[in-house]
């Protein structure tokens, strides 16, 4: 699942990250609004990339179970039947 740069989570994370610049511009008035908005847009790009990377790691499909040691589950009926046939051959 990939989220776009205008997704709410991306815009919200960018607002949190750039909140000091937005505060200085909108509340205190000591930073020009253009500078604060530029910082916000840079944060949108960074947050978009990071959130997509995290989503790719978290939302990855399940890894198929493999049996590297060759061990079998003796409680499995198919395994028990195969073991029984192996003893009949000897």
Short mmCIF file of C-alpha atoms in Angstrom, two decimals:
data_model
loop_
_atom_site.label_atom_id
_atom_site.label_comp_id
_atom_site.label_asym_id
_atom_site.label_seq_id
_atom_site.Cartn_x
_atom_site.Cartn_y
_atom_site.Cartn_z
CA UNK A 1 0.00 0.00 0.00
CA UNK A 2 1.47 3.29 -1.05
CA UNK A 3 0.24 6.62 0.20
CA UNK A 4 0.39 9.77 -1.86
CA UNK A 5 2.02 13.01 -0.80
CA UNK A 6 -1.40 14.53 -0.04
CA UNK A 7 -2.40 11.76 2.36
CA UNK A 8 -3.53 13.05 5.75
CA UNK A 9 -0.81 11.19 7.64
CA UNK A 10 1.89 12.73 5.46
CA UNK A 11 0.52 16.26 5.78
CA UNK A 12 0.04 15.87 9.53
CA UNK A 13 3.54 14.50 10.09
CA UNK A 14 4.99 17.34 8.01
CA UNK A 15 3.05 19.87 10.08
CA UNK A 16 4.45 18.38 13.28
CA UNK A 17 8.01 18.33 11.96
CA UNK A 18 7.84 21.89 10.62
CA UNK A 19 5.80 23.26 13.53
CA UNK A 20 8.61 25.46 14.91
CA UNK A 21 8.88 27.30 11.57
CA UNK A 22 5.10 27.56 11.27
CA UNK A 23 4.90 28.93 14.84
CA UNK A 24 7.55 31.55 14.18
CA UNK A 25 5.74 32.65 11.04
CA UNK A 26 2.08 32.50 12.02
CA UNK A 27 2.19 33.37 15.74
CA UNK A 28 5.32 35.38 16.40
CA UNK A 29 5.72 36.85 12.94
CA UNK A 30 9.51 36.67 13.07
CA UNK A 31 9.87 34.37 10.05
CA UNK A 32 8.53 35.24 6.59
CA UNK A 33 5.56 33.08 5.57
CA UNK A 34 7.27 32.03 2.34
CA UNK A 35 10.16 30.55 4.32
CA UNK A 36 7.83 28.67 6.65
CA UNK A 37 5.84 27.25 3.74
CA UNK A 38 9.03 26.24 1.95
CA UNK A 39 10.14 24.36 5.05
CA UNK A 40 6.71 22.74 5.27
CA UNK A 41 6.88 21.54 1.65
CA UNK A 42 10.35 20.11 2.21
CA UNK A 43 9.00 18.29 5.27
CA UNK A 44 6.11 16.93 3.19
CA UNK A 45 8.59 15.34 0.80
CA UNK A 46 10.72 13.89 3.55
CA UNK A 47 7.75 12.58 5.55
CA UNK A 48 6.20 11.09 2.42
CA UNK A 49 9.37 9.13 1.65
CA UNK A 50 9.84 7.97 5.24
CA UNK A 51 6.22 6.95 5.79
CA UNK A 52 6.18 4.99 2.52
CA UNK A 53 9.38 3.22 3.54
CA UNK A 54 7.91 2.30 6.92
CA UNK A 55 4.64 1.19 5.29
CA UNK A 56 6.56 -1.02 2.85
CA UNK A 57 8.35 -2.71 5.73
CA UNK A 58 5.29 -3.10 7.94
CA UNK A 59 2.76 -4.00 5.26
CA UNK A 60 4.98 -6.59 3.56
CA UNK A 61 3.18 -9.86 3.01
CA UNK A 62 3.76 -12.82 5.28
CA UNK A 63 6.99 -14.68 4.76
CA UNK A 64 6.31 -18.28 3.74
CA UNK A 65 7.34 -20.73 6.39
CA UNK A 66 10.31 -22.84 5.46
CA UNK A 67 11.88 -25.72 7.28
CA UNK A 68 15.64 -25.19 7.07
CA UNK A 69 16.50 -28.10 9.33
CA UNK A 70 14.37 -30.69 7.59
CA UNK A 71 12.49 -31.44 10.81
CA UNK A 72 8.95 -32.75 10.47
CA UNK A 73 6.00 -32.51 12.80
CA UNK A 74 5.32 -36.07 14.07
CA UNK A 75 1.79 -35.12 15.08
CA UNK A 76 0.88 -34.46 11.42
CA UNK A 77 -1.26 -37.42 10.16
CA UNK A 78 0.38 -37.33 6.72
CA UNK A 79 3.82 -37.57 8.30
CA UNK A 80 2.71 -40.46 10.52
CA UNK A 81 1.25 -42.33 7.52
CA UNK A 82 4.45 -41.82 5.52
CA UNK A 83 6.53 -43.07 8.44
CA UNK A 84 4.32 -46.15 8.68
CA UNK A 85 4.82 -46.94 4.99
CA UNK A 86 8.57 -46.53 5.37
CA UNK A 87 8.60 -49.20 8.07
CA UNK A 88 6.55 -51.58 5.88
CA UNK A 89 9.21 -51.50 3.18
CA UNK A 90 12.02 -52.64 5.48
#
